[in-house]
Amino acid sequence: MKEEINLPIFILAGGRGTRLASVVSDVPKPMAPVSGKPFLQYLLENYVEQGFRKFVLLLHYKSDLIISFVENLKFTTLNGCEIEYSIEPTLLGTGGAVAYTVHQLNYTGQFLIVNADTWVEPESMNKLASSVSPSIGVIHISDVSRYGKVSIDGDLILKFEEKIENAGEGWINAGIYKLHSDHFLGRKGEFSMEKDIFPDLVQQKKLRAVSLDTDFIDIGIPEDYERFQNWILSGREYKL
């Protein structure tokens, strides 16, 4: 186990998981079962193994199920960790959920943000944690069509491009961020980090890209959910 990292991880886990409903309909998306345990447990185990001890779960849909599960993990995986919960009164979007949490917890300072349905190699979290805020993790892939493209110059992000068919190779947003509570001051209600905060930071030439050499998977769609399950069942012996 690595040295403790004194930086909280905000985990976005409030969505309904509509894209995954055809294969997982009775539990919230982060609780989707993979080889006998929820996907969320794999994430938390990796974060703890890398030295993270502070977690804030941003919840809405079936929040009671997630809270009950995580509370039980305090006796095993999360022993000695600090856990807090923020339950959105309504779905507020990625930015709104974080702004609501910052206000509710009266939190000031830097923090990491991750999606509860996204897997990157755990070492990526350490690299992002040591970066200069504001920053986002980016990954180079052979076809960015599904995700949209991030244009960068060195480590400076120049712009975000929407999803384009046959877009070819490039950098994509990995869905993990290092931000500061100041970025959410004066903001409330429903809004998106990707559409409302990041473009402002790009315009100010403040948003940095942290290149990550990692596998990337979003279990929010059935095909990738199955791919992650196969990877776990194989003993993690092949590339995602």
CSV table of C-alpha atoms in Angstrom, one decimal:
chain,number,residue,atom,x,y,z
A,1,MET,CA,0.0,0.0,0.0
A,2,LYS,CA,1.3,3.4,-1.0
A,3,GLU,CA,1.8,6.5,1.2
A,4,GLU,CA,-1.4,8.2,2.2
A,5,ILE,CA,-2.6,11.0,-0.2
A,6,ASN,CA,-4.3,13.9,1.6
A,7,LEU,CA,-6.6,14.8,-1.2
A,8,PRO,CA,-10.3,13.9,-1.3
A,9,ILE,CA,-11.9,12.2,-4.3
A,10,PHE,CA,-15.4,13.3,-5.2
A,11,ILE,CA,-17.2,10.4,-6.9
A,12,LEU,CA,-20.1,11.3,-9.2
A,13,ALA,CA,-22.6,8.4,-8.5
A,14,GLY,CA,-26.0,10.0,-8.8
A,15,GLY,CA,-27.2,9.1,-12.2
A,16,ARG,CA,-29.9,6.6,-13.2
A,17,GLY,CA,-27.7,4.6,-15.7
A,18,THR,CA,-30.4,4.6,-18.4
A,19,ARG,CA,-27.9,3.4,-21.1
A,20,LEU,CA,-27.2,0.3,-19.0
A,21,ALA,CA,-30.8,-0.4,-18.1
A,22,SER,CA,-31.1,-3.3,-20.6
A,23,VAL,CA,-28.7,-5.4,-18.6
A,24,VAL,CA,-28.7,-3.8,-15.1
A,25,SER,CA,-32.1,-2.4,-14.1
A,26,ASP,CA,-32.5,-3.2,-10.4
A,27,VAL,CA,-29.5,-1.3,-8.9
A,28,PRO,CA,-27.9,2.1,-9.6
A,29,LYS,CA,-25.1,2.0,-12.2
A,30,PRO,CA,-22.1,2.1,-9.7
A,31,MET,CA,-23.6,-1.0,-8.1
A,32,ALA,CA,-23.6,-3.0,-11.3
A,33,PRO,CA,-22.3,-6.5,-10.4
A,34,VAL,CA,-19.0,-7.7,-11.7
A,35,SER,CA,-17.9,-11.2,-10.7
A,36,GLY,CA,-19.8,-11.1,-7.4
A,37,LYS,CA,-19.2,-7.6,-6.3
A,38,PRO,CA,-20.3,-4.1,-7.4
A,39,PHE,CA,-18.2,-2.1,-9.9
A,40,LEU,CA,-17.9,0.7,-7.2
A,41,GLN,CA,-16.0,-1.7,-4.9
A,42,TYR,CA,-13.4,-2.2,-7.6
A,43,LEU,CA,-12.9,1.5,-7.9
A,44,LEU,CA,-12.7,2.1,-4.1
A,45,GLU,CA,-10.3,-0.8,-3.6
A,46,ASN,CA,-7.9,0.6,-6.2
A,47,TYR,CA,-8.1,4.1,-4.8
A,48,VAL,CA,-7.3,2.9,-1.3
A,49,GLU,CA,-4.4,0.7,-2.6
A,50,GLN,CA,-3.0,3.9,-4.2
A,51,GLY,CA,-3.1,5.8,-0.9
A,52,PHE,CA,-6.3,7.7,-1.0
A,53,ARG,CA,-8.3,7.8,2.2
A,54,LYS,CA,-10.9,10.6,1.7
A,55,PHE,CA,-14.0,10.0,-0.4
A,56,VAL,CA,-17.1,12.0,-1.0
A,57,LEU,CA,-19.9,10.2,-2.8
A,58,LEU,CA,-22.3,12.5,-4.8
A,59,LEU,CA,-25.6,10.6,-4.9
A,60,HIS,CA,-29.2,10.8,-6.0
A,61,TYR,CA,-30.8,7.7,-7.6
A,62,LYS,CA,-31.2,4.9,-5.0
A,63,SER,CA,-28.7,6.7,-2.8
A,64,ASP,CA,-29.7,4.5,0.2
A,65,LEU,CA,-28.5,1.3,-1.5
A,66,ILE,CA,-25.1,2.9,-2.2
A,67,ILE,CA,-24.7,4.3,1.3
A,68,SER,CA,-25.6,1.0,2.9
A,69,PHE,CA,-23.1,-0.8,0.8
A,70,VAL,CA,-20.3,1.7,1.4
A,71,GLU,CA,-21.0,1.8,5.2
A,72,ASN,CA,-20.4,-2.0,5.3
A,73,LEU,CA,-17.1,-1.5,3.5
A,74,LYS,CA,-15.8,0.6,6.4
A,75,PHE,CA,-15.1,-2.7,8.2
A,76,THR,CA,-12.9,-4.0,5.4
A,77,THR,CA,-11.8,-2.1,2.3
A,78,LEU,CA,-12.5,1.4,3.7
A,79,ASN,CA,-11.2,0.8,7.2
A,80,GLY,CA,-9.6,4.0,8.4
A,81,CYS,CA,-11.0,6.1,5.5
A,82,GLU,CA,-13.0,9.3,5.8
A,83,ILE,CA,-16.4,8.9,3.9
A,84,GLU,CA,-18.9,11.7,3.4
A,85,TYR,CA,-22.1,11.7,1.3
A,86,SER,CA,-23.9,14.4,-0.6
A,87,ILE,CA,-27.4,13.6,-1.8
A,88,GLU,CA,-28.7,15.9,-4.6
A,89,PRO,CA,-32.4,16.9,-4.1
A,90,THR,CA,-32.8,16.5,-7.9
A,91,LEU,CA,-30.3,15.6,-10.6
A,92,LEU,CA,-28.1,18.7,-11.0
A,93,GLY,CA,-25.6,17.6,-13.7
A,94,THR,CA,-21.9,17.1,-13.2
A,95,GLY,CA,-21.2,20.7,-12.3
A,96,GLY,CA,-24.3,21.2,-10.3
A,97,ALA,CA,-23.7,18.1,-8.2
A,98,VAL,CA,-20.2,19.3,-7.3
A,99,ALA,CA,-21.3,22.8,-6.6
A,100,TYR,CA,-24.1,21.5,-4.3
A,101,THR,CA,-21.6,19.3,-2.5
A,102,VAL,CA,-19.0,22.1,-2.0
A,103,HIS,CA,-21.8,24.3,-0.5
A,104,GLN,CA,-23.3,21.6,1.7
A,105,LEU,CA,-20.0,20.4,3.1
A,106,ASN,CA,-18.6,23.9,3.3
A,107,TYR,CA,-15.6,22.5,1.5
A,108,THR,CA,-12.6,24.7,0.5
A,109,GLY,CA,-9.5,23.6,-1.4
A,110,GLN,CA,-8.6,21.2,-4.1
A,111,PHE,CA,-10.1,17.8,-4.8
A,112,LEU,CA,-10.2,15.1,-7.5
A,113,ILE,CA,-13.5,14.3,-9.4
A,114,VAL,CA,-14.2,10.9,-10.9
A,115,ASN,CA,-17.2,9.3,-12.5
A,116,ALA,CA,-18.5,6.2,-10.7
A,117,ASP,CA,-18.8,4.3,-14.0
A,118,THR,CA,-15.3,5.0,-15.5
A,119,TRP,CA,-12.2,2.8,-15.0
A,120,VAL,CA,-8.7,4.0,-15.5
A,121,GLU,CA,-5.6,2.3,-14.2
A,122,PRO,CA,-5.1,3.4,-10.5
A,123,GLU,CA,-1.7,4.9,-11.1
A,124,SER,CA,-3.5,7.6,-13.2
A,125,MET,CA,-5.1,9.0,-10.1
A,126,ASN,CA,-1.7,9.6,-8.5
A,127,LYS,CA,-0.5,11.4,-11.6
A,128,LEU,CA,-3.5,13.6,-11.6
A,129,ALA,CA,-3.3,14.2,-7.8
A,130,SER,CA,0.2,15.6,-8.3
A,131,SER,CA,-0.7,17.9,-11.2
A,132,VAL,CA,-1.4,21.6,-11.0
A,133,SER,CA,-5.1,22.5,-10.7
A,134,PRO,CA,-7.2,23.0,-12.8
A,135,SER,CA,-6.4,19.9,-14.8
A,136,ILE,CA,-8.1,17.0,-16.5
A,137,GLY,CA,-6.8,13.6,-17.4
A,138,VAL,CA,-6.6,12.9,-21.2
A,139,ILE,CA,-5.9,9.6,-23.0
A,140,HIS,CA,-4.7,9.1,-26.6
A,141,ILE,CA,-6.8,6.6,-28.5
A,142,SER,CA,-7.1,5.4,-32.1
A,143,ASP,CA,-10.7,6.6,-32.7
A,144,VAL,CA,-12.2,9.5,-30.8
A,145,SER,CA,-15.6,9.4,-32.6
A,146,ARG,CA,-17.5,8.1,-29.6
A,147,TYR,CA,-16.1,10.5,-27.0
A,148,GLY,CA,-15.3,13.8,-28.7
A,149,LYS,CA,-11.8,15.2,-29.1
A,150,VAL,CA,-9.6,17.4,-26.8
A,151,SER,CA,-7.1,19.6,-28.7
A,152,ILE,CA,-4.0,20.4,-26.7
A,153,ASP,CA,-0.7,22.3,-27.1
A,154,GLY,CA,1.9,20.9,-24.8
A,155,ASP,CA,-0.1,20.6,-21.6
A,156,LEU,CA,-2.5,23.4,-22.3
A,157,ILE,CA,-6.0,22.6,-23.5
A,158,LEU,CA,-7.1,24.6,-26.5
A,159,LYS,CA,-10.6,23.4,-27.1
A,160,PHE,CA,-13.1,20.5,-26.8
A,161,GLU,CA,-14.7,19.2,-30.0
A,162,GLU,CA,-18.1,17.3,-30.1
A,163,LYS,CA,-18.4,13.7,-31.2
A,164,ILE,CA,-17.7,13.4,-34.9
A,165,GLU,CA,-18.0,10.2,-37.0
A,166,ASN,CA,-14.8,8.8,-38.4
A,167,ALA,CA,-12.8,11.4,-36.4
A,168,GLY,CA,-9.6,9.2,-36.2
A,169,GLU,CA,-7.0,9.2,-33.5
A,170,GLY,CA,-6.6,11.9,-30.8
A,171,TRP,CA,-6.9,12.8,-27.2
A,172,ILE,CA,-10.1,12.3,-25.2
A,173,ASN,CA,-11.3,13.5,-21.9
A,174,ALA,CA,-10.8,10.6,-19.4
A,175,GLY,CA,-13.5,11.9,-17.0
A,176,ILE,CA,-11.1,12.5,-14.1
A,177,TYR,CA,-10.4,16.0,-12.9
A,178,LYS,CA,-8.5,18.1,-10.4
A,179,LEU,CA,-10.3,21.2,-9.5
A,180,HIS,CA,-10.6,23.8,-6.7
A,181,SER,CA,-13.7,24.8,-4.7
A,182,ASP,CA,-13.2,28.3,-6.1
A,183,HIS,CA,-14.3,27.1,-9.5
A,184,PHE,CA,-17.8,26.5,-8.2
A,185,LEU,CA,-18.3,29.7,-6.2
A,186,GLY,CA,-21.6,31.5,-7.0
A,187,ARG,CA,-22.8,28.6,-9.1
A,188,LYS,CA,-26.0,26.7,-8.3
A,189,GLY,CA,-28.7,24.7,-9.9
A,190,GLU,CA,-28.3,22.3,-12.7
A,191,PHE,CA,-25.2,22.7,-14.9
A,192,SER,CA,-22.3,20.8,-16.5
A,193,MET,CA,-18.6,21.0,-15.8
A,194,GLU,CA,-17.9,20.0,-19.4
A,195,LYS,CA,-20.1,22.7,-20.9
A,196,ASP,CA,-20.1,25.5,-18.3
A,197,ILE,CA,-16.8,25.4,-16.4
A,198,PHE,CA,-14.2,23.9,-18.7
A,199,PRO,CA,-14.9,26.3,-21.7
A,200,ASP,CA,-14.4,29.3,-19.3
A,201,LEU,CA,-11.1,27.9,-18.1
A,202,VAL,CA,-10.0,27.1,-21.6
A,203,GLN,CA,-10.7,30.7,-22.6
A,204,GLN,CA,-8.6,31.9,-19.7
A,205,LYS,CA,-5.8,29.5,-20.8
A,206,LYS,CA,-5.9,27.9,-17.3
A,207,LEU,CA,-7.0,24.3,-18.0
A,208,ARG,CA,-4.2,21.8,-18.2
A,209,ALA,CA,-4.1,18.3,-19.7
A,210,VAL,CA,-2.5,15.5,-17.9
A,211,SER,CA,-1.7,12.7,-20.3
A,212,LEU,CA,-2.4,9.3,-19.0
A,213,ASP,CA,-1.0,6.0,-20.3
A,214,THR,CA,-3.9,3.8,-19.2
A,215,ASP,CA,-6.7,1.5,-20.3
A,216,PHE,CA,-10.0,3.4,-20.3
A,217,ILE,CA,-13.5,1.9,-20.0
A,218,ASP,CA,-16.9,3.4,-19.4
A,219,ILE,CA,-19.3,0.7,-18.1
A,220,GLY,CA,-22.3,3.0,-18.8
A,221,ILE,CA,-23.0,1.0,-22.0
A,222,PRO,CA,-23.7,-2.7,-22.1
A,223,GLU,CA,-20.7,-3.5,-24.5
A,224,ASP,CA,-18.1,-2.0,-22.2
A,225,TYR,CA,-19.8,-3.4,-19.1
A,226,GLU,CA,-19.4,-6.9,-20.6
A,227,ARG,CA,-15.8,-6.1,-21.6
A,228,PHE,CA,-15.0,-5.1,-18.0
A,229,GLN,CA,-16.6,-8.3,-16.6
A,230,ASN,CA,-14.5,-10.4,-19.0
A,231,TRP,CA,-11.4,-8.6,-18.0
A,232,ILE,CA,-12.0,-9.3,-14.3
A,233,LEU,CA,-12.9,-13.0,-15.0
A,234,SER,CA,-9.7,-13.4,-16.9
A,235,GLY,CA,-7.7,-12.4,-13.9
A,236,ARG,CA,-6.9,-9.0,-15.6
A,237,GLU,CA,-4.5,-10.8,-17.9
A,238,TYR,CA,-5.3,-8.9,-21.1
A,239,LYS,CA,-5.7,-5.3,-22.2
A,240,LEU,CA,-9.1,-3.7,-21.9
